[in-house]
Short mmCIF file of C-alpha atoms and ligand atoms in Angstrom, two decimals:
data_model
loop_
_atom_site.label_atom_id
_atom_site.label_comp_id
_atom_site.label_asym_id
_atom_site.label_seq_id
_atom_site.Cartn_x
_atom_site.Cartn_y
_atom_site.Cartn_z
CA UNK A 1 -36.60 31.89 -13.37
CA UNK A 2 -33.89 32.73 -11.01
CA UNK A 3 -30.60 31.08 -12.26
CA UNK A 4 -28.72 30.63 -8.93
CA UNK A 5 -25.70 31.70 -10.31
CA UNK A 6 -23.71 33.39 -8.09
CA UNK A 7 -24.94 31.67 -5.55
CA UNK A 8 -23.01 28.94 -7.64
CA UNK A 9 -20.40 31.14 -7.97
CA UNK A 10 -19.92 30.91 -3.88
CA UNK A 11 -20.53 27.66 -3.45
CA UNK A 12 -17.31 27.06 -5.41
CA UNK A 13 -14.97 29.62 -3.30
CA UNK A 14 -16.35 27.82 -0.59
CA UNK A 15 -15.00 24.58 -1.60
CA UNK A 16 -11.92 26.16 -2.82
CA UNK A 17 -11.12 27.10 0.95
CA UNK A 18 -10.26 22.94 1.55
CA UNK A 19 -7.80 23.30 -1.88
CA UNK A 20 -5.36 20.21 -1.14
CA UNK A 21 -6.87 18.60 1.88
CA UNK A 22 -10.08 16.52 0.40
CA UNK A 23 -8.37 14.14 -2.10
CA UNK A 24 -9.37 11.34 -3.02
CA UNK A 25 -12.61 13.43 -1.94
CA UNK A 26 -13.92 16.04 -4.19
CA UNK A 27 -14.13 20.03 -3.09
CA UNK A 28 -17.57 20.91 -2.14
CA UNK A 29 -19.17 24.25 -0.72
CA UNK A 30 -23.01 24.35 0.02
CA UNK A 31 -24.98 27.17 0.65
CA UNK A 32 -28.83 28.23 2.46
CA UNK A 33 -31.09 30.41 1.15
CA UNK A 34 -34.50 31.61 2.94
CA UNK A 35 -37.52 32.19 0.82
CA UNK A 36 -36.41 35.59 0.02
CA UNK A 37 -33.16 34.45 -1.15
CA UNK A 38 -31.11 35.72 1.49
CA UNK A 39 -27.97 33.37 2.90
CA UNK A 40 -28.63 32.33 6.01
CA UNK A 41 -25.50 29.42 6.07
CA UNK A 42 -22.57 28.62 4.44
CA UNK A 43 -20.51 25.04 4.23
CA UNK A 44 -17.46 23.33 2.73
CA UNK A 45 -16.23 19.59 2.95
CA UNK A 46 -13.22 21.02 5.10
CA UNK A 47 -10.72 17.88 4.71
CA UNK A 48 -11.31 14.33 4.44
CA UNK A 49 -12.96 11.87 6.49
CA UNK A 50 -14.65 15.23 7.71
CA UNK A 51 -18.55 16.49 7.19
CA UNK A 52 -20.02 17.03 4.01
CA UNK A 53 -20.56 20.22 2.51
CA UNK A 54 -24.43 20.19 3.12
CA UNK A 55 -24.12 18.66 6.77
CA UNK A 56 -21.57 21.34 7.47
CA UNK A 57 -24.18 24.12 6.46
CA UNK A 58 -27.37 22.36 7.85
CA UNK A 59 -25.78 21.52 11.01
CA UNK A 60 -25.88 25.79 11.66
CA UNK A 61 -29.74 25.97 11.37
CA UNK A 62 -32.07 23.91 13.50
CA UNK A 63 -35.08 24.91 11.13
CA UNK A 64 -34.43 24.84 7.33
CA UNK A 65 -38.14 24.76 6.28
CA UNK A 66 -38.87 26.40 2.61
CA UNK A 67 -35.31 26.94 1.88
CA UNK A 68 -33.04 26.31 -0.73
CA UNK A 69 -29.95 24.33 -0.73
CA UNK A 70 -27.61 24.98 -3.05
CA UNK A 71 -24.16 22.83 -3.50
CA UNK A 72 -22.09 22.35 -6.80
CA UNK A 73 -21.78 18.56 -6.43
CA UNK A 74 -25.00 16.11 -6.44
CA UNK A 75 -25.82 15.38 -2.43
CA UNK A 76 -24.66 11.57 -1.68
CA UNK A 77 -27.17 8.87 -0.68
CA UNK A 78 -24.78 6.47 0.59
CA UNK A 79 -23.06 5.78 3.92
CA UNK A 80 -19.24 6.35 3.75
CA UNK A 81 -17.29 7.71 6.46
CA UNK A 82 -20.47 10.19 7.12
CA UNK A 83 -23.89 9.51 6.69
CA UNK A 84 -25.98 10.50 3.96
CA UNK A 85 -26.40 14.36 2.91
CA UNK A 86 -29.99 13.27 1.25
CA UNK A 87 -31.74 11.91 4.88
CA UNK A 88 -30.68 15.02 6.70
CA UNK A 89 -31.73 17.15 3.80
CA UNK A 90 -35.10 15.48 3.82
CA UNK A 91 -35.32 15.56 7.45
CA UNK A 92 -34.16 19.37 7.47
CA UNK A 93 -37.16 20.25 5.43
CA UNK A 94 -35.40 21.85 2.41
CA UNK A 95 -37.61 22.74 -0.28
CA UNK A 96 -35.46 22.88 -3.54
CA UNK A 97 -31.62 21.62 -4.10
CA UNK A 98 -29.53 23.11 -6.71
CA UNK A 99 -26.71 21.39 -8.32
CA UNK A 100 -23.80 22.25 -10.01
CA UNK A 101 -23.09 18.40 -11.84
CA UNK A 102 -23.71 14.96 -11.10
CA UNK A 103 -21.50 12.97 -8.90
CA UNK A 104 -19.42 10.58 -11.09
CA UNK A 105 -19.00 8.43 -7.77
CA UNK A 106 -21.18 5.59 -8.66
CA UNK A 107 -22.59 4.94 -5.62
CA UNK A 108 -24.28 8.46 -5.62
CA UNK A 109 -23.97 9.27 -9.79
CA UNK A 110 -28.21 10.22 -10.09
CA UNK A 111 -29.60 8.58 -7.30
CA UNK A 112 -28.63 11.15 -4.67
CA UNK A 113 -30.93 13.56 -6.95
CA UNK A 114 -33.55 10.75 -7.39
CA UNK A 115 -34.00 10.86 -3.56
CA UNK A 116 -34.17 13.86 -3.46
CA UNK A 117 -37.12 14.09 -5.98
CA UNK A 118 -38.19 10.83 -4.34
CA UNK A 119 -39.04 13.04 -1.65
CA UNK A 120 -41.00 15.79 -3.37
CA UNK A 121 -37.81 18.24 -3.14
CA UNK A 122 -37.69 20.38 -6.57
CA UNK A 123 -34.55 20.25 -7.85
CA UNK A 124 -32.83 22.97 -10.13
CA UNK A 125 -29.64 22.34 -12.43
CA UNK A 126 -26.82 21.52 -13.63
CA UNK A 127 -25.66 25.08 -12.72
CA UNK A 128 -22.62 26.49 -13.88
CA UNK A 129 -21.72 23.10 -14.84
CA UNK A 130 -18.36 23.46 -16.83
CA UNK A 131 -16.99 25.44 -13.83
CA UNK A 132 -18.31 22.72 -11.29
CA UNK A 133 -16.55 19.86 -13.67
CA UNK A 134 -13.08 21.91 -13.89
CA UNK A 135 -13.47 22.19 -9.86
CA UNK A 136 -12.90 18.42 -9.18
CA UNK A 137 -11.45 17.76 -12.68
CA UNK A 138 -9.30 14.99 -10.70
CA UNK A 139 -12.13 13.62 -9.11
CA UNK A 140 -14.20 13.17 -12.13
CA UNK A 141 -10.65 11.51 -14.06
CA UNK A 142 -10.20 9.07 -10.70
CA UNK A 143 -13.87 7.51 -10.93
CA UNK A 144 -14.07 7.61 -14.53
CA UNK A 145 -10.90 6.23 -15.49
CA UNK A 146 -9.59 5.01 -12.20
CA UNK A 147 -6.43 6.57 -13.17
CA UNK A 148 -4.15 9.40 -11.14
CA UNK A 149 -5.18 12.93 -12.84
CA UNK A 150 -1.67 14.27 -14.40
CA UNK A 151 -0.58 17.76 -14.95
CA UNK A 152 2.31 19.48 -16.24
CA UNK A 153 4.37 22.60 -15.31
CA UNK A 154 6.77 24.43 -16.93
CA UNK A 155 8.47 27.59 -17.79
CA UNK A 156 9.58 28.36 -20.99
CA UNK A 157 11.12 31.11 -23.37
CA UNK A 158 8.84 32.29 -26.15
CA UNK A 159 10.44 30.13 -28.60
CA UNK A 160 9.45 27.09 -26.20
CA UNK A 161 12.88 26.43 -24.57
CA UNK A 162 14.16 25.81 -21.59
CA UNK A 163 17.18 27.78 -21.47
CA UNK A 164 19.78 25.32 -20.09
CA UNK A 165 21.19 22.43 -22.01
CA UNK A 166 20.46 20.41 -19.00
CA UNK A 167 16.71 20.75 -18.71
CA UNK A 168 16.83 23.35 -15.78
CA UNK A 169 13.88 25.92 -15.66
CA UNK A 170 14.54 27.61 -12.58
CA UNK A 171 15.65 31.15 -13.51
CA UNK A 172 13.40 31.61 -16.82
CA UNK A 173 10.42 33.05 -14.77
CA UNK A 174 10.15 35.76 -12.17
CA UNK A 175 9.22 35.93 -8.37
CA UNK A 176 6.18 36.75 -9.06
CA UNK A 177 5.23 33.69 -11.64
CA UNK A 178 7.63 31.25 -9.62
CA UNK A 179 5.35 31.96 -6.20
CA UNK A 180 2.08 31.10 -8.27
CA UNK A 181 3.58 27.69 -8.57
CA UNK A 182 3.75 27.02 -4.81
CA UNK A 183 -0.20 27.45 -4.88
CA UNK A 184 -0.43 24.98 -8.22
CA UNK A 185 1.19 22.42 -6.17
CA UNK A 186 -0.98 22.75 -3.60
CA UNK A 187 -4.03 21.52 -5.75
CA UNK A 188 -2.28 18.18 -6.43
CA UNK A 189 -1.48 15.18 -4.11
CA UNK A 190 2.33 14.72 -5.44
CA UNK A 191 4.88 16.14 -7.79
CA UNK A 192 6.87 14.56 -9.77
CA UNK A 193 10.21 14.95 -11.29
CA UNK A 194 13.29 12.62 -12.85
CA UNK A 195 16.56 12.12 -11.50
CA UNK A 196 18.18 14.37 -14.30
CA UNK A 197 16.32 17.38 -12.57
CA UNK A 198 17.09 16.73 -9.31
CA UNK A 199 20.89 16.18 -10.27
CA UNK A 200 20.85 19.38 -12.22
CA UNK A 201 18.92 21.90 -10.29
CA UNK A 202 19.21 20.15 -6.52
CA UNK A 203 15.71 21.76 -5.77
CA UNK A 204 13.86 21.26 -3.14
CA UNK A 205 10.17 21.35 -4.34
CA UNK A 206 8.74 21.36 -1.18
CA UNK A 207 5.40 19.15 -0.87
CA UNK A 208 4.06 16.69 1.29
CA UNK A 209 4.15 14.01 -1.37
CA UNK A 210 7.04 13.55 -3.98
CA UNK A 211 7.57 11.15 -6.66
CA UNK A 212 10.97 11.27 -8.39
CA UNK A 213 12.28 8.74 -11.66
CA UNK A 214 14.65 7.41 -11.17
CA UNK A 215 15.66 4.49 -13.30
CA UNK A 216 19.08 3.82 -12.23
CA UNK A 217 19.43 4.96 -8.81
CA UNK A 218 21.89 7.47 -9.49
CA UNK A 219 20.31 10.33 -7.13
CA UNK A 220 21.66 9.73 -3.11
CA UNK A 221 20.05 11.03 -0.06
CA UNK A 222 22.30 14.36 -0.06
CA UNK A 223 19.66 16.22 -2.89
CA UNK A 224 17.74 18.65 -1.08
CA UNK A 225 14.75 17.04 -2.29
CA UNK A 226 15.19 14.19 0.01
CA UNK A 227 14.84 16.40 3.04
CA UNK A 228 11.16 16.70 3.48
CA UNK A 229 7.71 15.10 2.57
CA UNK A 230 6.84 11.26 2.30
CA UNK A 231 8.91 10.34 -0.77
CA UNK A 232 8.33 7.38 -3.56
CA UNK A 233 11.08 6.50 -5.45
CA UNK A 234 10.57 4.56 -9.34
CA UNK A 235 13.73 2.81 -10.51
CA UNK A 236 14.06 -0.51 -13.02
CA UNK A 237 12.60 -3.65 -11.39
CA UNK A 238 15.74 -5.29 -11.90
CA UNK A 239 17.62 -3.40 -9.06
CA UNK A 240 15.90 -3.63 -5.02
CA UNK A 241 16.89 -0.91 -2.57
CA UNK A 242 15.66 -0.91 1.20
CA UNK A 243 13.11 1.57 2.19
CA UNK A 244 13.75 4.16 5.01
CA UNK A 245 11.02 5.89 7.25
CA UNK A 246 9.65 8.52 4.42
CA UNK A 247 11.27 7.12 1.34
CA UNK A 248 9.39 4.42 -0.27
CA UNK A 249 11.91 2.57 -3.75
CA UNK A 250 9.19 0.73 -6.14
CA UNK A 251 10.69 -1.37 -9.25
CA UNK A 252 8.75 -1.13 -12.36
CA UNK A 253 9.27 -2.59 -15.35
CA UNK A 254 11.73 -0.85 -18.14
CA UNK A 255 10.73 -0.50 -22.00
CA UNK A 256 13.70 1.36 -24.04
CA UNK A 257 15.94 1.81 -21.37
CA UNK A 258 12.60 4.39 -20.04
CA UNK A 259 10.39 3.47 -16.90
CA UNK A 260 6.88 2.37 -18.11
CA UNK A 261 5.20 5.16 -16.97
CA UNK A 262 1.66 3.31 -17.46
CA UNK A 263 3.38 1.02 -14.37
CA UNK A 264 4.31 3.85 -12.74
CA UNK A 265 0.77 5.82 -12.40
CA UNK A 266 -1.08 2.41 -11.89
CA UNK A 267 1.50 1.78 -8.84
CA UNK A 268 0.74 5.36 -7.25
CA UNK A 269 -3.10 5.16 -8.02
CA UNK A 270 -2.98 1.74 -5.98
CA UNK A 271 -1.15 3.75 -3.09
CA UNK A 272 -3.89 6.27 -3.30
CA UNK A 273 -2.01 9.68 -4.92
CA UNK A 274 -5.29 10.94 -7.01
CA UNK A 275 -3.43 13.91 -8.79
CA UNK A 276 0.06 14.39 -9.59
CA UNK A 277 2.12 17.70 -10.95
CA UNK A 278 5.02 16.64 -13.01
CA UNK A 279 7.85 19.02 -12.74
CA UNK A 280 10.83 17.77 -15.31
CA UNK A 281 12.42 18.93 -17.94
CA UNK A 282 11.67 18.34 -21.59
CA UNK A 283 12.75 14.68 -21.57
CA UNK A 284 10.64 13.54 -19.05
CA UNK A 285 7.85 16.09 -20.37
CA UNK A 286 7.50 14.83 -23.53
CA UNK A 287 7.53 11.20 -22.41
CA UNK A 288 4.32 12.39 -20.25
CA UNK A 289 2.55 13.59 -23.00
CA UNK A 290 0.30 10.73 -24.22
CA UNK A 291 -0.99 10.95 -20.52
CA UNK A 292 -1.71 14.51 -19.61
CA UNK A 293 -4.74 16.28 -18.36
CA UNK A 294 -3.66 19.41 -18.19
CA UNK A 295 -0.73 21.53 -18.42
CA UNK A 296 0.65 25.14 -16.84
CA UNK A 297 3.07 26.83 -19.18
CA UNK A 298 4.72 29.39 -17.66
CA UNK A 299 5.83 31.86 -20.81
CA UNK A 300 9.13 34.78 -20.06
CA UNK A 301 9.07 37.00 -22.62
CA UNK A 302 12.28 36.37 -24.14
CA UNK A 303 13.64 34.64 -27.09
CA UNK A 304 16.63 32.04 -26.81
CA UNK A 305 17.19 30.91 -30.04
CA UNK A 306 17.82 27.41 -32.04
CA UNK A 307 21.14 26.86 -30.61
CA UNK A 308 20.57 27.47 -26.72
CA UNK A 309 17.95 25.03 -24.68
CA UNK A 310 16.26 22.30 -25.78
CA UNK A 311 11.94 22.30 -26.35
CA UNK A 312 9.84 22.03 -22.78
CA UNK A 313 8.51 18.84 -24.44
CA UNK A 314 11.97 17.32 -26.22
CA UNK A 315 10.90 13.91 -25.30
CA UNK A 316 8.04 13.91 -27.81
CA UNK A 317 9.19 12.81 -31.28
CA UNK A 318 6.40 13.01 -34.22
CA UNK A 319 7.34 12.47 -38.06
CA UNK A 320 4.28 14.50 -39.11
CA UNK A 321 1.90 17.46 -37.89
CA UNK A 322 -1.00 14.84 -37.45
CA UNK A 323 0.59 13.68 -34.87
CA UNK A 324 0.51 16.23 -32.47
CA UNK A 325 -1.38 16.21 -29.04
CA UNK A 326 -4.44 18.46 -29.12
CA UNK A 327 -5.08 20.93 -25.93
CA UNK A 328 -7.67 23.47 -25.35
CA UNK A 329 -7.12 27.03 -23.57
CA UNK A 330 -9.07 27.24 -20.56
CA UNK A 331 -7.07 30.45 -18.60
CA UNK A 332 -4.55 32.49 -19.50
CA UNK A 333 -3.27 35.00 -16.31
CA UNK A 334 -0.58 37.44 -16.40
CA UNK A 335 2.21 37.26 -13.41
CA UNK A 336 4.30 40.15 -14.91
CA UNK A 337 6.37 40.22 -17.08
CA UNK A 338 5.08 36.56 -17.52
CA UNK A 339 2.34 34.88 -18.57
CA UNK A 340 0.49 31.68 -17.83
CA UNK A 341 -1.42 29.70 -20.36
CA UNK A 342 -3.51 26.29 -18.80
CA UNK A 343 -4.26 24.24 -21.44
CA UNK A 344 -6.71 20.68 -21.08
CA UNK A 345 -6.51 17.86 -23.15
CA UNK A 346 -8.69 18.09 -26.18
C1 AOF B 1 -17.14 14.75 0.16
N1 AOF B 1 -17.55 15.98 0.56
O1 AOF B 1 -19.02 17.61 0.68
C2 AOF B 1 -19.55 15.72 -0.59
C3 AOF B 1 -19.13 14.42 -1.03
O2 AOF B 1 -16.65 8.64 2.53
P1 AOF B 1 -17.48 9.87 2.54
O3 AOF B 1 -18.68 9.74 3.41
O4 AOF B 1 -16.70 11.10 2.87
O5 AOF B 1 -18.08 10.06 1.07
C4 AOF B 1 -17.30 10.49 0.00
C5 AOF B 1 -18.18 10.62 -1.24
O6 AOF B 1 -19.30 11.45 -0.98
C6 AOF B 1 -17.49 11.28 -2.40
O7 AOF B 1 -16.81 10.33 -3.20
C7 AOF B 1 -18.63 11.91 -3.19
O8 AOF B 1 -19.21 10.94 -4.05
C8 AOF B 1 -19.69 12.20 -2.13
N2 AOF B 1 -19.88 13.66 -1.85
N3 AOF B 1 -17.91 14.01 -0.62
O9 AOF B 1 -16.06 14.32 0.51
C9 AOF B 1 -18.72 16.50 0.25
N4 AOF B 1 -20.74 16.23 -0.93
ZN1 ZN B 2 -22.67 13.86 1.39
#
């Protein structure tokens, strides 16, 4: 039996093309096969509020008879801000759908492929599943957990450091590694950083969303990163600070003279920011630990010793090795002379 693998395989550089401009919609390519096979349309979910994947590639062909539809999320069945994929797959005459994994929206999760079935469409999969899941890894967190999907990034020595004392990154990594981080931020809806980083390094981390923690309101408007994008400051509740046309200030409570940060990510899931890069230094890191997805270590190869830099995750204390948090390698790529490693929580 054919697998529909690559075709798969398409179907997810397909979605990739919309990278950064579905959220809190997932990234979805479809593709048409004739009888023989052969692809007669292609599709993605091209930004939100926009059509579907499968409308997109129906919409080419007035006469999809006996073919095969293949898409790597389950078609929807409900009416959102378009109609449902199912109807005009039913109505188009497709013969078989392929899948890559279920929708964990519950208002499609299994009934999209039930009326499908419903219909007397065959339907093949999951295909290429793990790939499909890692795709819209933020989706699947935001209707599972109805939490913001958290990553981090950093660059580090061998030894684990971040050569300054105070937390800066900038200059461990080369071009070449340091413009692969431009397209990770892409992927998410916000960055984040503290107030330490922005005092130390004054960067300007362009993005269209930016979150920076800033307990005390020590950072002013003259930091570079206050220039561009739609901004959301986090200080303590117990201080109030007017908000200006792209700079939102939210109070959250304080525990150990730290922001909660469970406050904090509840607050931006409410205001709608699905997936968030943190980009800090090993204070803030570590603190971020217990709620990581995923994180992007950047390795230089070079050694800086006990005495120089602190750990990319200083903020983390444990007493004993049980404690540790568990991650799994899923890639490892080489940006030479550096290397990154993307680990997922365990
Ligand atoms: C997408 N693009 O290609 C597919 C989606 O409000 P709507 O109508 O855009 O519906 C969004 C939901 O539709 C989404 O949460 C997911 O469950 C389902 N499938 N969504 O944005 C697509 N196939
Ligand atoms: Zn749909």
């Amino acid at each position: 039996m054919k697998k529909y693998i690559n075709e798969m395989k398409k179907c997810i550089k397909l979605a990739k093309i919309a990278q950064g401009n579905t959220s809190p919609n997932p990234l979805v390519g479809c593709v048409i096969l004739n009888s023989k096979g052969k692809i007669l349309s292609t599709g993605c979910h091209i930004r939100y509020g926009e059509y579907h994947a499968e409308r997109s590639a129906l919409s080419k062909l007035d006469d999809a008879k006996d073919c095969t539809l293949v898409v790597n999320l389950e078609p929807c069945c409900h009416h959102g801000k378009t109609p449902p994929c199912t109807d005009l797959i039913i109505e188009k005459g497709i013969k078989r759908v392929v899948y890559g994994m279920k929708d964990p929206n519950p208002l499609v999760s299994g009934k999209g492929l039930q009326k499908l079935q419903d219909a007397g469409i065959e339907i093949v999969g999951p295909v290429l599943e793990k790939e499909c899941i890692e795709l819209n890894e933020a989706f699947v967190k935001n209707h599972t957990e109805h939490k913001p999907f958290i990553a981090i990034k950093t660059a580090t020595t061998i030894d684990g450091k971040i050569a300054c004392k105070n937390g800066s990154s900038k200059w461990i990594t080369s071009s070449k590694a340091r413009n692969q981080v431009k397209y990770i931020r892409n992927k998410y809806d916000a960055i984040l950083t503290s107030s330490s980083t922005v005092i130390a390094d004054n960067p300007a981390m362009l993005h269209k969303k930016k979150i920076i923690l800033d307990r005390e309101l020590k950072t002013d408007l003259n930091f570079e990163i206050y220039n561009q994008g739609e901004i959301y400051v986090f200080h303590d509740e117990k201080f109030s600070h007017p908000d200006t046309e792209n700079i939102k200030f939210i109070g959250v409570p304080v525990n150990k003279e730290k922001l909660d940060i469970e406050s904090v990510l509840n607050k931006l899931y409410e205001i709608g920011i699905m997936s968030i890069l943190v980009e800090a230094g090993g204070k803030l890191n570590g603190s971020f630990l217990p709620f990581v997805d995923k994180i992007y270590q950047f390795i230089a190869p070079k050694i800086s010793g006990d005495n120089q830099g602190i750990s990319c995750f200083a903020g983390r204390r444990i007493n004993n090795i049980s404690e540790c948090e568990d991650f799994v390698l899923q890639h490892s790529e080489i940006y030479s002379p550096d290397i990154l490693l993307i680990f997922s929580k365990k």
